[in-house]
Coordinates of C-alpha atoms in Angstrom, one line a residue:
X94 CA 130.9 80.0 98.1
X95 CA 128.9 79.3 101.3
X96 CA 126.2 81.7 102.2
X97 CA 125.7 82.6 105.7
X98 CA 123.1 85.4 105.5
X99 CA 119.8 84.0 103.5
X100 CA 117.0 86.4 103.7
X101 CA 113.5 85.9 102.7
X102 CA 111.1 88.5 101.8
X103 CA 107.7 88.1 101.8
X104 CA 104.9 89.6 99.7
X105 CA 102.3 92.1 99.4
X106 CA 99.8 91.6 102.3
X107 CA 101.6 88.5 103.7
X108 CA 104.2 87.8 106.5
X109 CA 107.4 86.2 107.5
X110 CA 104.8 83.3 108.1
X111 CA 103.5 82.4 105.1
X112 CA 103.4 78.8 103.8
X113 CA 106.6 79.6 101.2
X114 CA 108.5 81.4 104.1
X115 CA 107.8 78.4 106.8
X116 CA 108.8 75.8 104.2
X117 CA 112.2 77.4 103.0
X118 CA 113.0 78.0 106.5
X119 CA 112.6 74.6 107.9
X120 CA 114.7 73.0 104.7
X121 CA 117.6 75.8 105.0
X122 CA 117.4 74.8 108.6
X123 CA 118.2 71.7 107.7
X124 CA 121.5 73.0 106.1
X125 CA 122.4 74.8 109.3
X126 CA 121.5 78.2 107.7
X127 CA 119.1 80.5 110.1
X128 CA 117.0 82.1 106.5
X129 CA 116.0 85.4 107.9
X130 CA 112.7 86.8 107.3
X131 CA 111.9 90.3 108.1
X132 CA 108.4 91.6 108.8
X133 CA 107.6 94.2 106.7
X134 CA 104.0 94.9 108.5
X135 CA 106.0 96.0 111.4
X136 CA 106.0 99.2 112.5
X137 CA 102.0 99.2 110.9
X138 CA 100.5 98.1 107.6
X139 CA 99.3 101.0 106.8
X140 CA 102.3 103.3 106.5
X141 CA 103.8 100.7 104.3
X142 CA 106.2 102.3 101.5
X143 CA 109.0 100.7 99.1
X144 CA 111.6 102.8 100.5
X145 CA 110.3 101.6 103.6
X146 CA 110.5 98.1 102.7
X147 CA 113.9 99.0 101.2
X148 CA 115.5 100.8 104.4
X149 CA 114.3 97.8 106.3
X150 CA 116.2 95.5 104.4
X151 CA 119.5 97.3 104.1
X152 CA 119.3 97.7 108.3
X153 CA 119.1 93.6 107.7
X154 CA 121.7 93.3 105.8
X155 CA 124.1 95.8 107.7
X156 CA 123.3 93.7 110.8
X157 CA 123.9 90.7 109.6
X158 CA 127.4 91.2 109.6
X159 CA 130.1 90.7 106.7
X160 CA 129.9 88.2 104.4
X161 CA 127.6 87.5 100.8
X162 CA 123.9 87.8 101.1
X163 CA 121.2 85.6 99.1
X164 CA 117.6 87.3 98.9
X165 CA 114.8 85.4 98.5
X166 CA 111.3 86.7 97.0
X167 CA 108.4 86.5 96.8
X168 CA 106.0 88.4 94.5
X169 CA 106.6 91.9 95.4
X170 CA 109.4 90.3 97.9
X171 CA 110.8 89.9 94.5
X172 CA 110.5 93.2 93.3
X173 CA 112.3 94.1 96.8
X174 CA 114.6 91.7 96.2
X175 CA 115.4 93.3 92.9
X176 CA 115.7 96.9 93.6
X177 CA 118.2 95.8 96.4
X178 CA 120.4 94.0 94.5
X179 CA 120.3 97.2 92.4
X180 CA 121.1 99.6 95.7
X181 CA 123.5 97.6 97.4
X182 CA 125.7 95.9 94.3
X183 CA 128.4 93.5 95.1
X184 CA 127.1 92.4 98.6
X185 CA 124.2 90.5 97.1
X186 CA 125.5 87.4 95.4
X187 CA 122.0 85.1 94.9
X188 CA 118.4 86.3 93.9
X189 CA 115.9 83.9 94.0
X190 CA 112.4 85.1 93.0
X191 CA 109.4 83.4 92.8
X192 CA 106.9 85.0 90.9
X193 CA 108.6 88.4 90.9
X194 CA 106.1 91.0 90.3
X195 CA 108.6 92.8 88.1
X196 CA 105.8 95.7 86.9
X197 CA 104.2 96.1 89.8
X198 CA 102.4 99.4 90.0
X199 CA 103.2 99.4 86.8
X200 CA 101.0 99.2 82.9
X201 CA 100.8 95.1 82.9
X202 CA 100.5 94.8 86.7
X203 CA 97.0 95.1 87.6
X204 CA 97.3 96.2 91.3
X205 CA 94.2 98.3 90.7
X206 CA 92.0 99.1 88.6
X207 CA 92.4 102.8 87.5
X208 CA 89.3 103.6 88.9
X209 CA 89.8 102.0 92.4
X210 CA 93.2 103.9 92.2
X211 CA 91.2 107.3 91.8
X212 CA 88.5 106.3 94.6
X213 CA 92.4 105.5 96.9
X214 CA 93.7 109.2 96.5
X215 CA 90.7 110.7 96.9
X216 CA 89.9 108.6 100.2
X217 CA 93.6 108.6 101.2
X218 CA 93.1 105.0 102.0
X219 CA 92.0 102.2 101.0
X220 CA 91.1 98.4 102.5
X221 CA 93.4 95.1 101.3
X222 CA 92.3 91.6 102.3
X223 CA 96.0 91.0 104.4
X224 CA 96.5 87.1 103.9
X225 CA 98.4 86.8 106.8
X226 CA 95.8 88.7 109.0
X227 CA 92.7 87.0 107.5
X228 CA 91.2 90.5 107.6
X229 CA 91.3 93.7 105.6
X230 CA 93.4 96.5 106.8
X231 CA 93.5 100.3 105.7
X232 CA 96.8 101.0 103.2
X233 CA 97.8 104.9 102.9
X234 CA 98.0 106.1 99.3
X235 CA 101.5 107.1 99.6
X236 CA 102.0 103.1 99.0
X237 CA 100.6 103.8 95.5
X238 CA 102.1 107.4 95.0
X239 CA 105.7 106.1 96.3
X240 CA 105.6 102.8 94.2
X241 CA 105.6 104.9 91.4
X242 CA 109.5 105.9 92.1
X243 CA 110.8 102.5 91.4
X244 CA 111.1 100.1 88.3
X245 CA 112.2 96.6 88.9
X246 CA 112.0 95.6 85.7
X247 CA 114.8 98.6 84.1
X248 CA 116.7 97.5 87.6
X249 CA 120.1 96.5 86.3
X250 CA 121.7 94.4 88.6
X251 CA 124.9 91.5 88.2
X252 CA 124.0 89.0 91.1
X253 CA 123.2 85.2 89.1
X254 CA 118.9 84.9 89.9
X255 CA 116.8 82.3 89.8
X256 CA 113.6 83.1 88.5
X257 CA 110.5 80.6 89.2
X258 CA 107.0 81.7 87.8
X259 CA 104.0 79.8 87.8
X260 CA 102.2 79.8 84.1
X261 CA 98.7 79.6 85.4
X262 CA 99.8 82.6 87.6
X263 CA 97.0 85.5 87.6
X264 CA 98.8 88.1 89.4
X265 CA 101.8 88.4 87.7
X266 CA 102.0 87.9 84.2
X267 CA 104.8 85.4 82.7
X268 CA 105.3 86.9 79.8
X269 CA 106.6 89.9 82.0
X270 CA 108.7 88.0 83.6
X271 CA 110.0 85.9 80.4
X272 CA 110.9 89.6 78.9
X273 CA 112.7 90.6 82.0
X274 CA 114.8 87.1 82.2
X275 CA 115.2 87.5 78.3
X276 CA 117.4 90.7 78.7
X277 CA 119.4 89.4 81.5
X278 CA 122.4 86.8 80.7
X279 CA 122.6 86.6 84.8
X280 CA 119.1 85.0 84.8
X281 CA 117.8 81.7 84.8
X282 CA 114.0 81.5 84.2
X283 CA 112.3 78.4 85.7
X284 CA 108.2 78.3 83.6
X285 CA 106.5 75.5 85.8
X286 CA 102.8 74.8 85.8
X287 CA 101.3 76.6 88.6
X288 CA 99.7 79.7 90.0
X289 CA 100.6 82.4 92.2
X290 CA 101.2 80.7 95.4
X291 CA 103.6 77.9 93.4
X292 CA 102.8 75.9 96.3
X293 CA 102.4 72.7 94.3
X294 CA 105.8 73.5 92.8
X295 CA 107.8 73.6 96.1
X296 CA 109.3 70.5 96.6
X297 CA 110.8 71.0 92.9
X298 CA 111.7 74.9 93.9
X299 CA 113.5 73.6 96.5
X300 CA 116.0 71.1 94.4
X301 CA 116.5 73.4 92.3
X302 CA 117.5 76.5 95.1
X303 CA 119.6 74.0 96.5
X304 CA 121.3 73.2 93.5
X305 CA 122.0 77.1 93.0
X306 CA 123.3 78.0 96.2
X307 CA 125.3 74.9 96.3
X308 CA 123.8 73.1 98.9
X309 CA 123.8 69.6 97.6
X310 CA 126.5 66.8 98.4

């Protein structure tokens, strides 16, 4: 099967420019495959939703013309990645997700503490160091409130994935993630030794995406 539409989606205060997005984009490149990487800042950071996030992608995909789609994620690109492999069925045929934050907003995910949760609704917003920015920038709570209508990790979805999580990782937790793959026949769970970022990891990500999507000789 040869994928023409590769989309990458990138994580929770970060940008189509991150170090994992510029790095996949240049090797896929390399394949003759554009990898297309929506912003999800865009209209504004601070209006951000999931179904936001969600709409944006399916406009992606619809644009993108016929033919199988891969997503790639990233941490709560992941959880994207998942829920719209969930919405839109048989017109995702590859996951990838790196470090999937498959309970995110959820007990086991520690967005916030509940405290700094309580001090959010009460404000109405709240500041988040944005990675991509190198500042922080104001969040509405309807992020938190609307976060709460999805559940990655009940998603049921048939697409093959590729999980890679990082063991050393201290955002999301692996053993999440290993109960999520567990469940899931379609799954194959990667464990290397890293963190978050799995920027060490890359080069070995990289073989192995390859290998999945078919791209070696």
């Amino acid at each position: 099967m040869t994928f023409s539409h590769v989309f990458y989606l990138h994580g929770f205060t970060s940008s189509p420019r991150s170090t994992k997005a510029s790095y996949f984009s240049e090797r896929f490149a390399r394949h003759r495959i554009n990898l297309r990487r929506p912003d999800f800042n865009q209209p504004d950071f601070a209006t951000l939703t999931i179904t936001r996030m969600l709409a944006q992608i399916g406009g992606e995909i619809e644009a993108a013309g016929d033919g199988p789609v891969v997503l790639i994620g990233s941490s709560l690109g992941g959880t994207l990645a998942i829920l719209a492999a969930e919405r839109f069925g048989a017109r995702v045929a590859r996951l990838v997700l790196l470090a999937p934050a498959v309970m995110f907003a959820k007990p086991g995910h520690d967005l916030l503490s509940p405290e700094r949760v309580e001090e959010w609704r009460l404000r109405g917003m709240l500041p988040f160091f944005h990675y991509a920015d190198k500042t922080e920038r104001l969040l509405n709570f309807t992020f938190y409130q609307d976060s709460l209508r999805y559940n990655a990790f009940e998603a049921t979805f048939s697409a093959p994935a590729l999980i890679v999580q990082g063991m050393r990782d201290q955002a999301v937790d692996h053993r999440t993630v290993e109960a999520f793959a567990r469940v899931r026949p379609n799954v194959t769970l990667s464990l290397v030794d890293d963190d978050h970022q799995l920027t060490v990891s890359l080069p070995r990500i990289w073989s192995d995406v390859e290998a999945f999507l078919g791209l070696t000789d």
